[in-house]
PDB file of C-alpha atoms in Angstrom:
ATOM      1  CA  MET A   1     -12.023  -2.924 -18.793  1.00  0.00           C
ATOM      2  CA  SER A   2     -12.642  -4.634 -15.354  1.00  0.00           C
ATOM      3  CA  GLY A   3     -11.434  -3.770 -11.771  1.00  0.00           C
ATOM      4  CA  PRO A   4     -13.323  -3.119  -8.369  1.00  0.00           C
ATOM      5  CA  MET A   5     -15.999  -0.315  -8.517  1.00  0.00           C
ATOM      6  CA  THR A   6     -14.947   2.475  -6.146  1.00  0.00           C
ATOM      7  CA  GLY A   7     -17.136   4.974  -4.955  1.00  0.00           C
ATOM      8  CA  GLY A   8     -20.309   3.651  -3.304  1.00  0.00           C
ATOM      9  CA  VAL A   9     -22.598   4.256   0.032  1.00  0.00           C
ATOM     10  CA  ASN A  10     -20.338   6.026   2.355  1.00  0.00           C
ATOM     11  CA  GLY A  11     -22.747   4.699   5.033  1.00  0.00           C
ATOM     12  CA  GLU A  12     -24.273   7.846   6.270  1.00  0.00           C
ATOM     13  CA  GLY A  13     -27.810   8.195   6.068  1.00  0.00           C
ATOM     14  CA  GLY A  14     -28.351   6.001   2.852  1.00  0.00           C
ATOM     15  CA  ALA A  15     -26.054   9.067   0.937  1.00  0.00           C
ATOM     16  CA  LEU A  16     -24.026   8.036  -2.048  1.00  0.00           C
ATOM     17  CA  SER A  17     -20.792   8.986  -3.183  1.00  0.00           C
ATOM     18  CA  GLY A  18     -19.262   8.456  -6.432  1.00  0.00           C
ATOM     19  CA  LYS A  19     -16.067   9.841  -8.355  1.00  0.00           C
ATOM     20  CA  CYS A  20     -14.795  10.211 -11.581  1.00  0.00           C
ATOM     21  CA  LEU A  21     -12.603   7.489 -13.576  1.00  0.00           C
ATOM     22  CA  CYS A  22      -9.655   9.596 -12.956  1.00  0.00           C
ATOM     23  CA  GLY A  23     -10.586  10.820  -9.003  1.00  0.00           C
ATOM     24  CA  ALA A  24     -10.389  14.425  -9.888  1.00  0.00           C
ATOM     25  CA  VAL A  25     -13.935  15.138  -9.107  1.00  0.00           C
ATOM     26  CA  THR A  26     -16.356  13.559  -6.662  1.00  0.00           C
ATOM     27  CA  ILE A  27     -19.595  13.930  -6.169  1.00  0.00           C
ATOM     28  CA  THR A  28     -21.689  13.061  -2.809  1.00  0.00           C
ATOM     29  CA  VAL A  29     -25.357  12.928  -2.513  1.00  0.00           C
ATOM     30  CA  THR A  30     -25.972  13.846   1.241  1.00  0.00           C
ATOM     31  CA  LYS A  31     -29.765  12.126   1.390  1.00  0.00           C
ATOM     32  CA  ALA A  32     -30.764   8.713  -0.237  1.00  0.00           C
ATOM     33  CA  PRO A  33     -32.260   9.633  -3.822  1.00  0.00           C
ATOM     34  CA  THR A  34     -35.284   7.799  -5.116  1.00  0.00           C
ATOM     35  CA  ALA A  35     -33.949   4.456  -6.176  1.00  0.00           C
ATOM     36  CA  GLU A  36     -34.595   4.430  -9.806  1.00  0.00           C
ATOM     37  CA  VAL A  37     -33.174   4.870 -13.130  1.00  0.00           C
ATOM     38  CA  GLY A  38     -34.401   6.717 -15.875  1.00  0.00           C
ATOM     39  CA  VAL A  39     -32.877   6.507 -19.398  1.00  0.00           C
ATOM     40  CA  CYS A  40     -33.070   8.989 -21.986  1.00  0.00           C
ATOM     41  CA  HIS A  41     -32.747   8.169 -25.580  1.00  0.00           C
ATOM     42  CA  CYS A  42     -32.926  11.686 -27.301  1.00  0.00           C
ATOM     43  CA  ARG A  43     -30.170  12.231 -29.815  1.00  0.00           C
ATOM     44  CA  MET A  44     -27.995  14.638 -27.659  1.00  0.00           C
ATOM     45  CA  CYS A  45     -27.588  11.944 -25.366  1.00  0.00           C
ATOM     46  CA  GLN A  46     -26.708   9.362 -27.740  1.00  0.00           C
ATOM     47  CA  ARG A  47     -24.251  11.738 -29.403  1.00  0.00           C
ATOM     48  CA  TRP A  48     -22.835  12.362 -25.557  1.00  0.00           C
ATOM     49  CA  SER A  49     -22.979   8.816 -24.140  1.00  0.00           C
ATOM     50  CA  GLY A  50     -22.754   6.309 -26.960  1.00  0.00           C
ATOM     51  CA  SER A  51     -25.875   4.772 -26.158  1.00  0.00           C
ATOM     52  CA  ALA A  52     -28.480   6.460 -24.006  1.00  0.00           C
ATOM     53  CA  PHE A  53     -28.027   8.761 -20.691  1.00  0.00           C
ATOM     54  CA  PHE A  54     -29.301   6.685 -17.508  1.00  0.00           C
ATOM     55  CA  GLY A  55     -29.586   8.974 -14.683  1.00  0.00           C
ATOM     56  CA  LEU A  56     -31.060   9.584 -11.059  1.00  0.00           C
ATOM     57  CA  THR A  57     -32.825  13.033 -10.161  1.00  0.00           C
ATOM     58  CA  VAL A  58     -31.465  14.416  -7.298  1.00  0.00           C
ATOM     59  CA  PRO A  59     -32.802  17.898  -5.798  1.00  0.00           C
ATOM     60  CA  ALA A  60     -29.673  20.390  -6.047  1.00  0.00           C
ATOM     61  CA  SER A  61     -29.619  20.576  -2.199  1.00  0.00           C
ATOM     62  CA  HIS A  62     -28.396  17.370  -1.611  1.00  0.00           C
ATOM     63  CA  VAL A  63     -25.731  17.317  -4.335  1.00  0.00           C
ATOM     64  CA  GLU A  64     -22.050  17.920  -3.207  1.00  0.00           C
ATOM     65  CA  VAL A  65     -19.239  18.363  -6.013  1.00  0.00           C
ATOM     66  CA  THR A  66     -15.346  18.807  -5.352  1.00  0.00           C
ATOM     67  CA  GLY A  67     -13.099  19.282  -7.937  1.00  0.00           C
ATOM     68  CA  GLU A  68     -13.225  21.134 -11.537  1.00  0.00           C
ATOM     69  CA  PRO A  69     -16.123  20.052 -13.499  1.00  0.00           C
ATOM     70  CA  ALA A  70     -16.129  21.171 -17.219  1.00  0.00           C
ATOM     71  CA  ASP A  71     -19.531  21.998 -18.715  1.00  0.00           C
ATOM     72  CA  TYR A  72     -21.078  21.985 -21.839  1.00  0.00           C
ATOM     73  CA  THR A  73     -24.752  23.911 -23.013  1.00  0.00           C
ATOM     74  CA  SER A  74     -26.199  21.318 -25.499  1.00  0.00           C
ATOM     75  CA  PHE A  75     -29.563  23.189 -25.532  1.00  0.00           C
ATOM     76  CA  SER A  76     -31.036  25.861 -23.980  1.00  0.00           C
ATOM     77  CA  SER A  77     -30.121  26.709 -20.891  1.00  0.00           C
ATOM     78  CA  ALA A  78     -29.182  22.872 -20.166  1.00  0.00           C
ATOM     79  CA  LYS A  79     -25.885  21.901 -19.190  1.00  0.00           C
ATOM     80  CA  ARG A  80     -23.854  18.600 -19.392  1.00  0.00           C
ATOM     81  CA  ALA A  81     -21.165  18.262 -17.117  1.00  0.00           C
ATOM     82  CA  PHE A  82     -17.706  16.254 -17.166  1.00  0.00           C
ATOM     83  CA  CYS A  83     -14.504  15.475 -15.983  1.00  0.00           C
ATOM     84  CA  PRO A  84     -12.023  17.458 -18.082  1.00  0.00           C
ATOM     85  CA  GLN A  85      -9.349  14.838 -17.315  1.00  0.00           C
ATOM     86  CA  CYS A  86     -10.973  11.693 -18.261  1.00  0.00           C
ATOM     87  CA  GLY A  87     -14.121  12.591 -20.046  1.00  0.00           C
ATOM     88  CA  THR A  88     -16.338  11.283 -17.625  1.00  0.00           C
ATOM     89  CA  HIS A  89     -20.307  12.257 -17.303  1.00  0.00           C
ATOM     90  CA  LEU A  90     -21.205  13.571 -14.442  1.00  0.00           C
ATOM     91  CA  TRP A  91     -24.918  15.273 -14.957  1.00  0.00           C
ATOM     92  CA  PHE A  92     -27.195  16.946 -17.199  1.00  0.00           C
ATOM     93  CA  ARG A  93     -28.994  20.047 -15.535  1.00  0.00           C
ATOM     94  CA  ASP A  94     -31.719  22.417 -16.854  1.00  0.00           C
ATOM     95  CA  GLU A  95     -30.866  26.051 -15.620  1.00  0.00           C
ATOM     96  CA  GLU A  96     -30.582  25.622 -11.767  1.00  0.00           C
ATOM     97  CA  GLY A  97     -33.128  22.725 -11.369  1.00  0.00           C
ATOM     98  CA  GLU A  98     -32.371  19.269 -10.088  1.00  0.00           C
ATOM     99  CA  TYR A  99     -29.820  17.198 -11.323  1.00  0.00           C
ATOM    100  CA  GLU A 100     -29.820  14.031 -13.445  1.00  0.00           C
ATOM    101  CA  LEU A 101     -26.639  12.380 -11.799  1.00  0.00           C
ATOM    102  CA  SER A 102     -24.918   9.729 -13.957  1.00  0.00           C
ATOM    103  CA  ALA A 103     -26.022   6.485 -12.614  1.00  0.00           C
ATOM    104  CA  GLY A 104     -22.744   4.917 -13.563  1.00  0.00           C
ATOM    105  CA  LEU A 105     -21.161   6.882 -11.061  1.00  0.00           C
ATOM    106  CA  PHE A 106     -22.547   5.346  -8.117  1.00  0.00           C
ATOM    107  CA  GLU A 107     -22.017   1.459  -7.057  1.00  0.00           C
ATOM    108  CA  ASP A 108     -25.387   0.967  -5.384  1.00  0.00           C
ATOM    109  CA  ALA A 109     -27.217   2.769  -8.475  1.00  0.00           C
ATOM    110  CA  VAL A 110     -26.321  -0.686 -10.220  1.00  0.00           C
ATOM    111  CA  ARG A 111     -29.169  -2.321  -8.068  1.00  0.00           C
ATOM    112  CA  TYR A 112     -31.785   0.500  -8.850  1.00  0.00           C
ATOM    113  CA  PRO A 113     -34.559  -0.495 -11.116  1.00  0.00           C
ATOM    114  CA  LEU A 114     -35.325   1.664 -14.601  1.00  0.00           C
ATOM    115  CA  THR A 115     -38.544   3.258 -14.174  1.00  0.00           C
ATOM    116  CA  ARG A 116     -38.540   5.512 -16.765  1.00  0.00           C
ATOM    117  CA  GLU A 117     -37.898   5.853 -20.505  1.00  0.00           C
ATOM    118  CA  MET A 118     -37.807   9.115 -22.827  1.00  0.00           C
ATOM    119  CA  PHE A 119     -37.404   9.787 -26.363  1.00  0.00           C
ATOM    120  CA  VAL A 120     -38.220   6.084 -27.228  1.00  0.00           C
ATOM    121  CA  GLU A 121     -39.125   6.634 -30.462  1.00  0.00           C
ATOM    122  CA  ARG A 122     -35.388   8.100 -30.905  1.00  0.00           C
ATOM    123  CA  ALA A 123     -34.024   4.554 -28.957  1.00  0.00           C
ATOM    124  CA  MET A 124     -31.185   3.146 -31.168  1.00  0.00           C
ATOM    125  CA  THR A 125     -32.266  -0.367 -32.892  1.00  0.00           C
ATOM    126  CA  SER A 126     -29.165  -1.957 -30.840  1.00  0.00           C
ATOM    127  CA  CYS A 127     -30.406   0.015 -27.317  1.00  0.00           C
ATOM    128  CA  ARG A 128     -34.073  -1.461 -26.683  1.00  0.00           C
ATOM    129  CA  LEU A 129     -34.468  -2.088 -22.956  1.00  0.00           C
ATOM    130  CA  PRO A 130     -37.432  -4.843 -21.974  1.00  0.00           C
ATOM    131  CA  GLY A 131     -39.281  -4.949 -18.852  1.00  0.00           C
ATOM    132  CA  GLU A 132     -42.411  -3.121 -17.535  1.00  0.00           C
ATOM    133  CA  HIS A 133     -41.837   0.792 -17.122  1.00  0.00           C
ATOM    134  CA  GLN A 134     -42.816   3.976 -18.256  1.00  0.00           C
ATOM    135  CA  ARG A 135     -42.254   4.955 -21.652  1.00  0.00           C
ATOM    136  CA  GLN A 136     -42.417   8.298 -23.055  1.00  0.00           C
ATOM    137  CA  THR A 137     -41.845   9.874 -26.268  1.00  0.00           C
ATOM    138  CA  GLY A 138     -40.482  12.635 -26.880  1.00  0.00           C
ATOM    139  CA  HIS A 139     -43.643  14.441 -27.322  1.00  0.00           C
ATOM    140  CA  GLN A 140     -45.140  13.309 -23.847  1.00  0.00           C
ATOM    141  CA  TYR A 141     -41.981  13.974 -22.296  1.00  0.00           C
ATOM    142  CA  LYS A 142     -42.279  17.666 -23.289  1.00  0.00           C
ATOM    143  CA  ALA A 143     -45.994  17.872 -22.299  1.00  0.00           C
ATOM    144  CA  HIS A 144     -44.988  16.372 -19.197  1.00  0.00           C
ATOM    145  CA  LYS A 145     -42.424  18.816 -18.225  1.00  0.00           C
ATOM    146  CA  THR A 146     -44.734  21.786 -19.324  1.00  0.00           C
ATOM    147  CA  ALA A 147     -47.601  20.139 -17.059  1.00  0.00           C
ATOM    148  CA  GLU A 148     -44.812  20.308 -14.411  1.00  0.00           C
ATOM    149  CA  GLY A 149     -43.689  23.799 -14.707  1.00  0.00           C
ATOM    150  CA  ASP A 150     -47.409  25.138 -14.755  1.00  0.00           C
ATOM    151  CA  ALA A 151     -47.919  23.374 -11.680  1.00  0.00           C
ATOM    152  CA  SER A 152     -45.531  24.469  -9.703  1.00  0.00           C
TER     153      SER A 152
ATOM    154  CA  MET B   1     -15.981  -5.296 -47.486  1.00  0.00           C
ATOM    155  CA  THR B   2     -16.566  -2.507 -45.278  1.00  0.00           C
ATOM    156  CA  VAL B   3     -18.704   0.496 -45.204  1.00  0.00           C
ATOM    157  CA  PRO B   4     -18.026   4.256 -44.833  1.00  0.00           C
ATOM    158  CA  VAL B   5     -19.298   5.995 -41.709  1.00  0.00           C
ATOM    159  CA  THR B   6     -19.183   9.384 -40.593  1.00  0.00           C
ATOM    160  CA  GLY B   7     -19.839  11.123 -37.309  1.00  0.00           C
ATOM    161  CA  GLY B   8     -18.905  13.204 -34.631  1.00  0.00           C
ATOM    162  CA  CYS B   9     -19.315  14.670 -30.809  1.00  0.00           C
ATOM    163  CA  LEU B  10     -22.214  16.662 -29.626  1.00  0.00           C
ATOM    164  CA  CYS B  11     -21.132  20.076 -30.162  1.00  0.00           C
ATOM    165  CA  GLY B  12     -18.870  19.088 -33.492  1.00  0.00           C
ATOM    166  CA  ALA B  13     -15.723  19.775 -32.451  1.00  0.00           C
ATOM    167  CA  VAL B  14     -14.590  16.269 -32.937  1.00  0.00           C
ATOM    168  CA  ARG B  15     -15.939  14.742 -36.428  1.00  0.00           C
ATOM    169  CA  PHE B  16     -14.639  11.675 -38.053  1.00  0.00           C
ATOM    170  CA  GLU B  17     -14.844   9.670 -41.419  1.00  0.00           C
ATOM    171  CA  ALA B  18     -14.113   6.043 -40.812  1.00  0.00           C
ATOM    172  CA  ARG B  19     -14.725   2.599 -42.312  1.00  0.00           C
ATOM    173  CA  VAL B  20     -16.813  -0.145 -40.581  1.00  0.00           C
ATOM    174  CA  HIS B  21     -16.767  -4.013 -41.575  1.00  0.00           C
ATOM    175  CA  LYS B  22     -20.490  -4.708 -40.599  1.00  0.00           C
ATOM    176  CA  ARG B  23     -23.253  -2.250 -38.941  1.00  0.00           C
ATOM    177  CA  GLU B  24     -22.538  -4.484 -35.743  1.00  0.00           C
ATOM    178  CA  VAL B  25     -22.395  -3.102 -32.180  1.00  0.00           C
ATOM    179  CA  ARG B  26     -21.101  -4.042 -29.020  1.00  0.00           C
ATOM    180  CA  ALA B  27     -22.259  -3.009 -25.379  1.00  0.00           C
ATOM    181  CA  CYS B  28     -19.981  -2.950 -22.594  1.00  0.00           C
ATOM    182  CA  THR B  29     -21.106  -2.406 -18.636  1.00  0.00           C
ATOM    183  CA  CYS B  30     -17.853  -2.723 -17.035  1.00  0.00           C
ATOM    184  CA  ASN B  31     -17.361  -0.483 -14.185  1.00  0.00           C
ATOM    185  CA  GLN B  32     -15.161   1.651 -16.297  1.00  0.00           C
ATOM    186  CA  CYS B  33     -17.411   2.255 -19.235  1.00  0.00           C
ATOM    187  CA  GLN B  34     -20.501   2.750 -16.782  1.00  0.00           C
ATOM    188  CA  ARG B  35     -18.672   4.882 -15.089  1.00  0.00           C
ATOM    189  CA  GLN B  36     -17.688   7.134 -17.590  1.00  0.00           C
ATOM    190  CA  ASN B  37     -20.615   7.012 -19.833  1.00  0.00           C
ATOM    191  CA  ALA B  38     -23.602   6.719 -17.009  1.00  0.00           C
ATOM    192  CA  GLY B  39     -24.713   3.443 -18.217  1.00  0.00           C
ATOM    193  CA  ALA B  40     -23.964   1.023 -21.032  1.00  0.00           C
ATOM    194  CA  TRP B  41     -21.258   2.126 -23.503  1.00  0.00           C
ATOM    195  CA  TYR B  42     -21.725   1.039 -26.972  1.00  0.00           C
ATOM    196  CA  ASP B  43     -19.272   1.035 -29.785  1.00  0.00           C
ATOM    197  CA  VAL B  44     -18.083  -0.278 -33.077  1.00  0.00           C
ATOM    198  CA  PRO B  45     -15.246  -2.596 -32.554  1.00  0.00           C
ATOM    199  CA  SER B  46     -14.775  -2.971 -36.669  1.00  0.00           C
ATOM    200  CA  SER B  47     -13.834   0.470 -36.938  1.00  0.00           C
ATOM    201  CA  SER B  48     -10.904   1.107 -39.173  1.00  0.00           C
ATOM    202  CA  ASP B  49      -9.387   3.959 -41.063  1.00  0.00           C
ATOM    203  CA  VAL B  50     -10.298   6.577 -38.972  1.00  0.00           C
ATOM    204  CA  VAL B  51      -9.865  10.160 -40.109  1.00  0.00           C
ATOM    205  CA  TRP B  52     -10.423  12.704 -37.718  1.00  0.00           C
ATOM    206  CA  GLN B  53     -11.236  16.597 -37.894  1.00  0.00           C
ATOM    207  CA  GLY B  54     -10.837  18.098 -34.632  1.00  0.00           C
ATOM    208  CA  LEU B  55      -8.888  15.491 -32.202  1.00  0.00           C
ATOM    209  CA  PRO B  56     -10.278  13.998 -29.188  1.00  0.00           C
ATOM    210  CA  ARG B  57      -8.631  14.511 -25.797  1.00  0.00           C
ATOM    211  CA  VAL B  58      -7.106  11.184 -24.776  1.00  0.00           C
ATOM    212  CA  TYR B  59      -7.425   9.210 -21.311  1.00  0.00           C
ATOM    213  CA  ARG B  60      -5.596   6.476 -20.354  1.00  0.00           C
ATOM    214  CA  SER B  61      -7.952   4.336 -18.190  1.00  0.00           C
ATOM    215  CA  SER B  62      -5.956   1.130 -17.791  1.00  0.00           C
ATOM    216  CA  ASP B  63      -3.218  -0.524 -18.469  1.00  0.00           C
ATOM    217  CA  HIS B  64      -4.045  -1.560 -21.884  1.00  0.00           C
ATOM    218  CA  ALA B  65      -6.567   1.010 -23.066  1.00  0.00           C
ATOM    219  CA  THR B  66      -7.360   4.502 -23.812  1.00  0.00           C
ATOM    220  CA  ARG B  67     -10.583   6.702 -24.028  1.00  0.00           C
ATOM    221  CA  GLY B  68     -11.104   9.605 -26.030  1.00  0.00           C
ATOM    222  CA  PHE B  69     -13.521  12.233 -25.649  1.00  0.00           C
ATOM    223  CA  CYS B  70     -14.193  16.023 -26.826  1.00  0.00           C
ATOM    224  CA  ALA B  71     -12.526  18.353 -24.422  1.00  0.00           C
ATOM    225  CA  ARG B  72     -15.260  20.873 -25.583  1.00  0.00           C
ATOM    226  CA  CYS B  73     -18.551  19.102 -24.872  1.00  0.00           C
ATOM    227  CA  GLY B  74     -17.483  15.759 -23.153  1.00  0.00           C
ATOM    228  CA  SER B  75     -18.896  13.220 -25.854  1.00  0.00           C
ATOM    229  CA  THR B  76     -16.861  10.089 -25.548  1.00  0.00           C
ATOM    230  CA  VAL B  77     -16.037   8.945 -29.175  1.00  0.00           C
ATOM    231  CA  TYR B  78     -13.858   6.312 -28.794  1.00  0.00           C
ATOM    232  CA  TRP B  79     -12.547   3.390 -26.693  1.00  0.00           C
ATOM    233  CA  GLN B  80      -9.338   1.857 -28.053  1.00  0.00           C
ATOM    234  CA  GLU B  81      -7.166  -1.201 -26.545  1.00  0.00           C
ATOM    235  CA  ASP B  82      -3.526  -0.704 -27.082  1.00  0.00           C
ATOM    236  CA  GLY B  83      -2.359  -2.004 -30.579  1.00  0.00           C
ATOM    237  CA  LEU B  84      -5.675  -1.859 -32.100  1.00  0.00           C
ATOM    238  CA  GLN B  85      -7.797   0.742 -34.056  1.00  0.00           C
ATOM    239  CA  PRO B  86     -10.023   2.911 -31.892  1.00  0.00           C
ATOM    240  CA  ALA B  87     -13.931   1.502 -31.150  1.00  0.00           C
ATOM    241  CA  LEU B  88     -15.886   4.706 -32.290  1.00  0.00           C
ATOM    242  CA  SER B  89     -18.853   5.542 -30.253  1.00  0.00           C
ATOM    243  CA  HIS B  90     -21.722   4.037 -31.686  1.00  0.00           C
ATOM    244  CA  GLY B  91     -24.115   6.689 -30.651  1.00  0.00           C
ATOM    245  CA  ALA B  92     -21.553   9.261 -32.505  1.00  0.00           C
ATOM    246  CA  MET B  93     -22.423   7.650 -35.985  1.00  0.00           C
ATOM    247  CA  ASP B  94     -24.487   9.981 -38.093  1.00  0.00           C
ATOM    248  CA  GLU B  95     -26.512   7.136 -39.229  1.00  0.00           C
ATOM    249  CA  ARG B  96     -27.408   5.204 -36.720  1.00  0.00           C
ATOM    250  CA  ASP B  97     -30.639   2.958 -36.998  1.00  0.00           C
ATOM    251  CA  GLY B  98     -30.703  -0.616 -37.970  1.00  0.00           C
ATOM    252  CA  TRP B  99     -27.357  -1.263 -36.708  1.00  0.00           C
ATOM    253  CA  ARG B 100     -26.935  -4.847 -34.832  1.00  0.00           C
ATOM    254  CA  LEU B 101     -26.124  -5.508 -31.075  1.00  0.00           C
ATOM    255  CA  LEU B 102     -23.699  -8.636 -31.474  1.00  0.00           C
ATOM    256  CA  GLU B 103     -22.264  -8.562 -28.281  1.00  0.00           C
ATOM    257  CA  ARG B 104     -22.761  -7.721 -24.833  1.00  0.00           C
ATOM    258  CA  ILE B 105     -19.876  -7.302 -22.367  1.00  0.00           C
ATOM    259  CA  GLU B 106     -21.344  -7.694 -18.899  1.00  0.00           C
ATOM    260  CA  HIS B 107     -19.180  -8.693 -15.436  1.00  0.00           C
ATOM    261  CA  GLU B 108     -21.312 -10.266 -12.532  1.00  0.00           C
ATOM    262  CA  ASP B 109     -20.545  -7.753  -9.973  1.00  0.00           C
ATOM    263  CA  THR B 110     -21.338  -4.676 -12.147  1.00  0.00           C
ATOM    264  CA  ARG B 111     -24.059  -5.779 -14.194  1.00  0.00           C
ATOM    265  CA  PRO B 112     -27.066  -3.312 -13.492  1.00  0.00           C
ATOM    266  CA  ASP B 113     -30.271  -4.682 -12.681  1.00  0.00           C
ATOM    267  CA  ALA B 114     -31.950  -1.871 -13.980  1.00  0.00           C
ATOM    268  CA  TYR B 115     -31.782  -2.922 -17.678  1.00  0.00           C
ATOM    269  CA  ARG B 116     -30.799  -5.542 -19.868  1.00  0.00           C
ATOM    270  CA  VAL B 117     -29.673  -4.778 -23.756  1.00  0.00           C
ATOM    271  CA  VAL B 118     -30.968  -7.047 -25.649  1.00  0.00           C
ATOM    272  CA  PRO B 119     -29.010  -8.149 -28.607  1.00  0.00           C
ATOM    273  CA  THR B 120     -30.870  -7.947 -31.913  1.00  0.00           C
ATOM    274  CA  THR B 121     -31.130  -9.824 -35.004  1.00  0.00           C
ATOM    275  CA  ALA B 122     -30.533  -8.805 -38.797  1.00  0.00           C
ATOM    276  CA  ALA B 123     -34.184  -8.954 -38.942  1.00  0.00           C
ATOM    277  CA  ALA B 124     -35.395  -6.357 -35.673  1.00  0.00           C
ATOM    278  CA  ARG B 125     -36.889  -3.333 -37.114  1.00  0.00           C
TER     279      ARG B 125
END
């Protein structure tokens, strides 16, 4: 379970490049994303990934994908994409909105700070993340998303 | 003394019944676990007697281990060292509260700054 981390900074404008475990899918973020990690503890993310989902929020226009990801519609119009060969989680995305890219794909994301947790009331006893950052309940998160939608 | 558990993937295509020695989990942030699962991977090392309903797709991720996932929804359901029982996903358990984080597997070069998972005591919540 160790070895050099492949897929990191590609050196162009602070962009990121990453790939799945087997290399069949690559993802390039063409413009440096906001350097922060958000964590979702909802039940679906737990079932999907064993603990919680650790994501980077990136506008769709900055994401380039090669390979053939599979996806699964887990709730309403929200899709979860993964590599069908190795099972690597790639992103969570609601309709045509921003990507929540898997933070683990990118070497540099290891240095990004945690800024937000969602559905904290559902966090597993074993998965508590200390530190000073925003913590939203599922109710607060949904209210926030609704407010964002109303404003746009 | 073992405890029966049930669980499954997000879409329900893969389900399992199994036994665990204790409700104890480990968290791994090696580069492979992070890459496959976005962040820390939590599994149950004492899993045994696993009976599957719907088989996971298997990926050999190293020369000594495989990873099982649902081909339909992509949920990771186990990590398995060759010759040992599959260590089932903690998050896939139907009943997952109150489990104790026993062990962290961290590697200096891939340990995230963003978070530290904290071992829990039996008395915690």
